Amino acid sequence: MTILRAQGVTKRYGGLLALSEVDVAIEENEFVALIGPNGAGKSTLLNVLTGLTPPTAGTIELGGRSITKASTHARIRAGLGRTFQHGRLFDRLSVLENVMVGAANRPGRSEAQLESAARTSLERMGLGHLAPSRISSLSYGNRRMVELTRALAGEPRILLLDEPAAGLNSGEVEDLMTRLRAIRSEHRLAVVLIEHNMGMVMRLAERIVVLNFGRKIAEGTPAAVQADPAVLEAYLGAGSSYAAD
Ligand code: ADP
Ligand code: MG
């Protein structure tokens, strides 16, 4: 079953077409990578899916229901989870409190249930020892992991991740990959991952969607996309390397 479907999504900023007629369908429990050169529209698509940015045209369905006009909060309650390219944690709250905010996305939980759900999420991510720490005292890598934990604590049906590995060192990237794999085996959820690290994309993604200048130029298995001339050209044109490392 399709969990998230975007159809004909267009986003215009003045004269700039950040997204043009983009169709994307994500299946339940599927791991999809969203790639493309800088400025391709990846973050804009995530912002449209999560309701942060209204589309100029197009429709979005979550679990078969239209959410095109739903607020971000309503989408989160309906099962959407996300992290941001530039993290948004509450610096002066503790790790536990931040994750409790994520857990509160499931309606009807008492304070005690929120705390217990947040602690469980932290334990699962190997971060239980950080529960009392203030966000401002954490390393950058740990902040990013707490963001991911906070999104998971809302028990999303689909998790949207915008460059979660950006700024992490190679050990932290390996750790993130291990966690993402564990998340997939422990939770029943779909993941959409925006990521520049092609090694990571190739190892995690079942399917890849490629954007360039706001258009979807390719989609398919990692092997097919990697060999697609339009994809190679988009990356070479942008002056980036596209070798899987
Ligand atoms: P990506 O995440 O693929 O690097 P973005 O989605 O951030 O790309 O941006 C796509 C295009 O839309 C870029 O040209 C960017 O400058 C433009 N853009 C993004 N957000 C805004 C905005 N709020 N106002 C104007 N232009 C924007
Ligand atoms: Mg981006």
GROMACS .gro file of C-alpha atoms and ligand atoms in nm:
model
  273
    1MET     CA    1   0.000   0.000   0.000
    2THR     CA    2   0.114   0.353  -0.077
    3ILE     CA    3   0.170   0.549   0.240
    4LEU     CA    4   0.257   0.889   0.087
    5ARG     CA    5   0.165   1.014  -0.257
    6ALA     CA    6   0.251   1.353  -0.406
    7GLN     CA    7   0.101   1.434  -0.744
    8GLY     CA    8   0.185   1.723  -0.973
    9VAL     CA    9   0.363   1.915  -0.702
   10THR     CA   10   0.485   2.253  -0.820
   11LYS     CA   11   0.644   2.522  -0.605
   12ARG     CA   12   0.719   2.862  -0.746
   13TYR     CA   13   0.923   3.130  -0.569
   14GLY     CA   14   0.873   3.441  -0.781
   15GLY     CA   15   1.033   3.355  -1.115
   16LEU     CA   16   1.200   3.042  -0.981
   17LEU     CA   17   1.041   2.698  -1.021
   18ALA     CA   18   1.177   2.515  -0.716
   19LEU     CA   19   0.953   2.215  -0.798
   20SER     CA   20   0.783   2.139  -1.126
   21GLU     CA   21   0.507   1.876  -1.160
   22VAL     CA   22   0.672   1.627  -0.927
   23ASP     CA   23   0.500   1.290  -0.874
   24VAL     CA   24   0.630   1.067  -0.594
   25ALA     CA   25   0.475   0.762  -0.431
   26ILE     CA   26   0.627   0.598  -0.123
   27GLU     CA   27   0.515   0.247  -0.028
   28GLU     CA   28   0.465   0.132   0.330
   29ASN     CA   29   0.790   0.024   0.491
   30GLU     CA   30   0.995   0.130   0.190
   31PHE     CA   31   1.336   0.302   0.212
   32VAL     CA   32   1.367   0.570  -0.056
   33ALA     CA   33   1.658   0.807  -0.110
   34LEU     CA   34   1.589   1.150  -0.260
   35ILE     CA   35   1.898   1.281  -0.436
   36GLY     CA   36   1.996   1.560  -0.672
   37PRO     CA   37   2.249   1.843  -0.702
   38ASN     CA   38   2.233   2.142  -0.468
   39GLY     CA   39   1.929   2.356  -0.538
   40ALA     CA   40   1.744   2.066  -0.706
   41GLY     CA   41   1.439   2.111  -0.480
   42LYS     CA   42   1.490   1.823  -0.235
   43SER     CA   43   1.435   2.023   0.084
   44THR     CA   44   1.149   2.212  -0.079
   45LEU     CA   45   0.976   1.882  -0.157
   46LEU     CA   46   1.016   1.772   0.205
   47ASN     CA   47   0.882   2.108   0.320
   48VAL     CA   48   0.579   2.070   0.095
   49LEU     CA   49   0.519   1.713   0.215
   50THR     CA   50   0.533   1.818   0.579
   51GLY     CA   51   0.316   2.127   0.527
   52LEU     CA   52   0.587   2.378   0.610
   53THR     CA   53   0.562   2.524   0.260
   54PRO     CA   54   0.231   2.539   0.070
   55PRO     CA   55   0.267   2.407  -0.287
   56THR     CA   56   0.175   2.633  -0.578
   57ALA     CA   57  -0.003   2.333  -0.731
   58GLY     CA   58  -0.040   1.962  -0.666
   59THR     CA   59  -0.189   1.724  -0.411
   60ILE     CA   60  -0.052   1.515  -0.126
   61GLU     CA   61  -0.208   1.206   0.030
   62LEU     CA   62  -0.103   1.028   0.345
   63GLY     CA   63  -0.243   0.679   0.392
   64GLY     CA   64  -0.496   0.741   0.114
   65ARG     CA   65  -0.631   1.068   0.260
   66SER     CA   66  -0.568   1.412   0.122
   67ILE     CA   67  -0.343   1.621   0.346
   68THR     CA   68  -0.281   1.894   0.088
   69LYS     CA   69  -0.447   2.150   0.312
   70ALA     CA   70  -0.363   1.997   0.651
   71SER     CA   71  -0.141   2.180   0.901
   72THR     CA   72   0.203   2.045   0.984
   73HIS     CA   73   0.071   1.945   1.323
   74ALA     CA   74  -0.218   1.748   1.174
   75ARG     CA   75   0.022   1.572   0.936
   76ILE     CA   76   0.250   1.474   1.221
   77ARG     CA   77  -0.048   1.333   1.411
   78ALA     CA   78  -0.144   1.144   1.094
   79GLY     CA   79   0.194   0.973   1.092
   80LEU     CA   80   0.452   1.198   0.934
   81GLY     CA   81   0.788   1.240   1.107
   82ARG     CA   82   1.083   1.450   1.000
   83THR     CA   83   1.419   1.596   1.085
   84PHE     CA   84   1.552   1.924   0.948
   85GLN     CA   85   1.865   1.999   0.746
   86HIS     CA   86   1.949   2.249   1.019
   87GLY     CA   87   1.841   2.094   1.347
   88ARG     CA   88   1.569   2.246   1.559
   89LEU     CA   89   1.604   2.120   1.913
   90PHE     CA   90   1.519   2.321   2.224
   91ASP     CA   91   1.868   2.410   2.345
   92ARG     CA   92   1.774   2.490   2.703
   93LEU     CA   93   1.572   2.175   2.759
   94SER     CA   94   1.712   1.835   2.842
   95VAL     CA   95   1.748   1.554   2.591
   96LEU     CA   96   1.462   1.371   2.762
   97GLU     CA   97   1.235   1.678   2.743
   98ASN     CA   98   1.311   1.725   2.375
   99VAL     CA   99   1.226   1.364   2.297
  100MET     CA  100   0.908   1.395   2.507
  101VAL     CA  101   0.802   1.676   2.273
  102GLY     CA  102   0.829   1.426   1.987
  103ALA     CA  103   0.640   1.160   2.184
  104ALA     CA  104   0.359   1.412   2.242
  105ASN     CA  105   0.279   1.388   1.871
  106ARG     CA  106   0.078   1.077   1.955
  107PRO     CA  107  -0.244   1.208   2.104
  108GLY     CA  108  -0.382   1.117   2.444
  109ARG     CA  109  -0.061   1.034   2.624
  110SER     CA  110  -0.020   1.135   2.988
  111GLU     CA  111   0.299   1.304   3.110
  112ALA     CA  112   0.417   0.973   3.257
  113GLN     CA  113   0.349   0.791   2.931
  114LEU     CA  114   0.538   1.059   2.738
  115GLU     CA  115   0.837   1.023   2.966
  116SER     CA  116   0.833   0.647   2.943
  117ALA     CA  117   0.798   0.653   2.562
  118ALA     CA  118   1.082   0.905   2.538
  119ARG     CA  119   1.308   0.695   2.760
  120THR     CA  120   1.234   0.386   2.555
  121SER     CA  121   1.315   0.570   2.232
  122LEU     CA  122   1.643   0.697   2.378
  123GLU     CA  123   1.740   0.349   2.501
  124ARG     CA  124   1.670   0.201   2.159
  125MET     CA  125   1.900   0.457   2.000
  126GLY     CA  126   2.173   0.389   2.255
  127LEU     CA  127   2.129   0.737   2.402
  128GLY     CA  128   1.973   0.653   2.738
  129HIS     CA  129   2.272   0.793   2.928
  130LEU     CA  130   2.213   1.136   2.770
  131ALA     CA  131   1.855   1.173   2.898
  132PRO     CA  132   1.935   1.438   3.167
  133SER     CA  133   2.185   1.634   2.954
  134ARG     CA  134   2.104   1.975   2.819
  135ILE     CA  135   2.099   1.996   2.440
  136SER     CA  136   2.350   2.284   2.455
  137SER     CA  137   2.607   2.051   2.616
  138LEU     CA  138   2.590   1.786   2.340
  139SER     CA  139   2.831   1.724   2.054
  140TYR     CA  140   2.698   1.801   1.708
  141GLY     CA  141   2.673   1.429   1.627
  142ASN     CA  142   2.470   1.357   1.939
  143ARG     CA  143   2.236   1.647   1.863
  144ARG     CA  144   2.158   1.496   1.527
  145MET     CA  145   2.091   1.159   1.689
  146VAL     CA  146   1.858   1.323   1.941
  147GLU     CA  147   1.668   1.486   1.653
  148LEU     CA  148   1.622   1.148   1.494
  149THR     CA  149   1.510   1.001   1.826
  150ARG     CA  150   1.262   1.282   1.875
  151ALA     CA  151   1.110   1.218   1.532
  152LEU     CA  152   1.086   0.844   1.607
  153ALA     CA  153   0.926   0.901   1.945
  154GLY     CA  154   0.618   1.026   1.758
  155GLU     CA  155   0.587   0.676   1.611
  156PRO     CA  156   0.567   0.797   1.252
  157ARG     CA  157   0.447   0.577   0.967
  158ILE     CA  158   0.688   0.760   0.742
  159LEU     CA  159   1.006   0.938   0.843
  160LEU     CA  160   1.151   1.216   0.627
  161LEU     CA  161   1.521   1.285   0.685
  162ASP     CA  162   1.696   1.588   0.536
  163GLU     CA  163   2.069   1.518   0.521
  164PRO     CA  164   2.099   1.353   0.861
  165ALA     CA  165   2.467   1.271   0.799
  166ALA     CA  166   2.568   1.629   0.715
  167GLY     CA  167   2.854   1.738   0.940
  168LEU     CA  168   2.903   1.396   1.099
  169ASN     CA  169   3.246   1.233   1.109
  170SER     CA  170   3.294   0.894   0.945
  171GLY     CA  171   3.243   0.703   1.270
  172GLU     CA  172   2.919   0.888   1.334
  173VAL     CA  173   2.802   0.821   0.978
  174GLU     CA  174   2.859   0.447   1.032
  175ASP     CA  175   2.670   0.470   1.359
  176LEU     CA  176   2.384   0.651   1.187
  177MET     CA  177   2.364   0.384   0.918
  178THR     CA  178   2.353   0.110   1.180
  179ARG     CA  179   2.076   0.297   1.363
  180LEU     CA  180   1.876   0.352   1.044
  181ARG     CA  181   1.896  -0.018   0.965
  182ALA     CA  182   1.790  -0.107   1.319
  183ILE     CA  183   1.501   0.139   1.299
  184ARG     CA  184   1.382  -0.035   0.986
  185SER     CA  185   1.389  -0.377   1.142
  186GLU     CA  186   1.233  -0.270   1.474
  187HIS     CA  187   0.964  -0.028   1.354
  188ARG     CA  188   0.724  -0.066   1.070
  189LEU     CA  189   0.781   0.258   0.886
  190ALA     CA  190   0.885   0.404   0.554
  191VAL     CA  191   1.189   0.631   0.526
  192VAL     CA  192   1.264   0.908   0.277
  193LEU     CA  193   1.628   1.007   0.304
  194ILE     CA  194   1.785   1.314   0.142
  195GLU     CA  195   2.154   1.240   0.135
  196HIS     CA  196   2.465   1.350  -0.053
  197ASN     CA  197   2.680   1.062   0.067
  198MET     CA  198   2.632   0.821  -0.223
  199GLY     CA  199   2.795   0.534  -0.037
  200MET     CA  200   2.526   0.568   0.227
  201VAL     CA  201   2.248   0.602  -0.031
  202MET     CA  202   2.361   0.295  -0.222
  203ARG     CA  203   2.384   0.085   0.093
  204LEU     CA  204   2.051   0.186   0.244
  205ALA     CA  205   1.805   0.275  -0.030
  206GLU     CA  206   1.575   0.028  -0.201
  207ARG     CA  207   1.471   0.293  -0.449
  208ILE     CA  208   1.611   0.630  -0.548
  209VAL     CA  209   1.425   0.938  -0.674
  210VAL     CA  210   1.638   1.198  -0.851
  211LEU     CA  211   1.551   1.567  -0.877
  212ASN     CA  212   1.727   1.824  -1.092
  213PHE     CA  213   1.615   2.188  -1.128
  214GLY     CA  214   1.286   2.099  -0.960
  215ARG     CA  215   1.199   1.812  -1.191
  216LYS     CA  216   1.205   1.440  -1.129
  217ILE     CA  217   1.458   1.316  -1.383
  218ALA     CA  218   1.490   0.952  -1.277
  219GLU     CA  219   1.368   0.694  -1.029
  220GLY     CA  220   1.443   0.328  -0.976
  221THR     CA  221   1.676   0.085  -0.806
  222PRO     CA  222   2.017   0.214  -0.696
  223ALA     CA  223   2.187   0.019  -0.976
  224ALA     CA  224   1.953   0.154  -1.244
  225VAL     CA  225   1.974   0.512  -1.123
  226GLN     CA  226   2.352   0.499  -1.093
  227ALA     CA  227   2.375   0.396  -1.459
  228ASP     CA  228   2.115   0.645  -1.585
  229PRO     CA  229   2.270   0.892  -1.834
  230ALA     CA  230   2.033   1.173  -1.730
  231VAL     CA  231   2.147   1.134  -1.370
  232LEU     CA  232   2.514   1.127  -1.461
  233GLU     CA  233   2.469   1.436  -1.670
  234ALA     CA  234   2.285   1.623  -1.393
  235TYR     CA  235   2.569   1.557  -1.153
  236LEU     CA  236   2.846   1.627  -1.400
  237GLY     CA  237   2.665   1.944  -1.506
  238ALA     CA  238   2.656   2.053  -1.144
  239GLY     CA  239   3.028   1.986  -1.118
  240SER     CA  240   2.988   1.726  -0.843
  241SER     CA  241   3.128   1.378  -0.844
  242TYR     CA  242   2.879   1.097  -0.852
  243ALA     CA  243   3.101   0.805  -0.764
  244ALA     CA  244   2.966   0.574  -0.495
  245ASP     CA  245   3.236   0.580  -0.229
  246ADP     P1  246   1.803   2.132  -0.229
  246ADP     O1  247   1.751   2.096  -0.095
  246ADP     O2  248   1.783   2.026  -0.332
  246ADP     O3  249   1.947   2.176  -0.225
  246ADP     P2  250   1.614   2.349  -0.210
  246ADP     O4  251   1.483   2.279  -0.208
  246ADP     O5  252   1.666   2.402  -0.082
  246ADP     O6  253   1.721   2.258  -0.283
  246ADP     O7  254   1.603   2.472  -0.310
  246ADP     C1  255   1.549   2.460  -0.440
  246ADP     C2  256   1.551   2.598  -0.506
  246ADP     O8  257   1.452   2.679  -0.444
  246ADP     C3  258   1.681   2.671  -0.492
  246ADP     O9  259   1.706   2.745  -0.609
  246ADP     C4  260   1.658   2.762  -0.373
  246ADP    O10  261   1.739   2.878  -0.380
  246ADP     C5  262   1.510   2.796  -0.390
  246ADP     N1  263   1.443   2.823  -0.263
  246ADP     C6  264   1.428   2.737  -0.159
  246ADP     N2  265   1.359   2.793  -0.058
  246ADP     C7  266   1.330   2.919  -0.100
  246ADP     C8  267   1.260   3.030  -0.041
  246ADP     N3  268   1.206   3.020   0.082
  246ADP     N4  269   1.249   3.144  -0.112
  246ADP     C9  270   1.303   3.155  -0.236
  246ADP     N5  271   1.370   3.055  -0.298
  246ADP    C10  272   1.383   2.939  -0.231
  247MG      MG  273   1.842   2.085   0.095
   0.00000   0.00000   0.00000
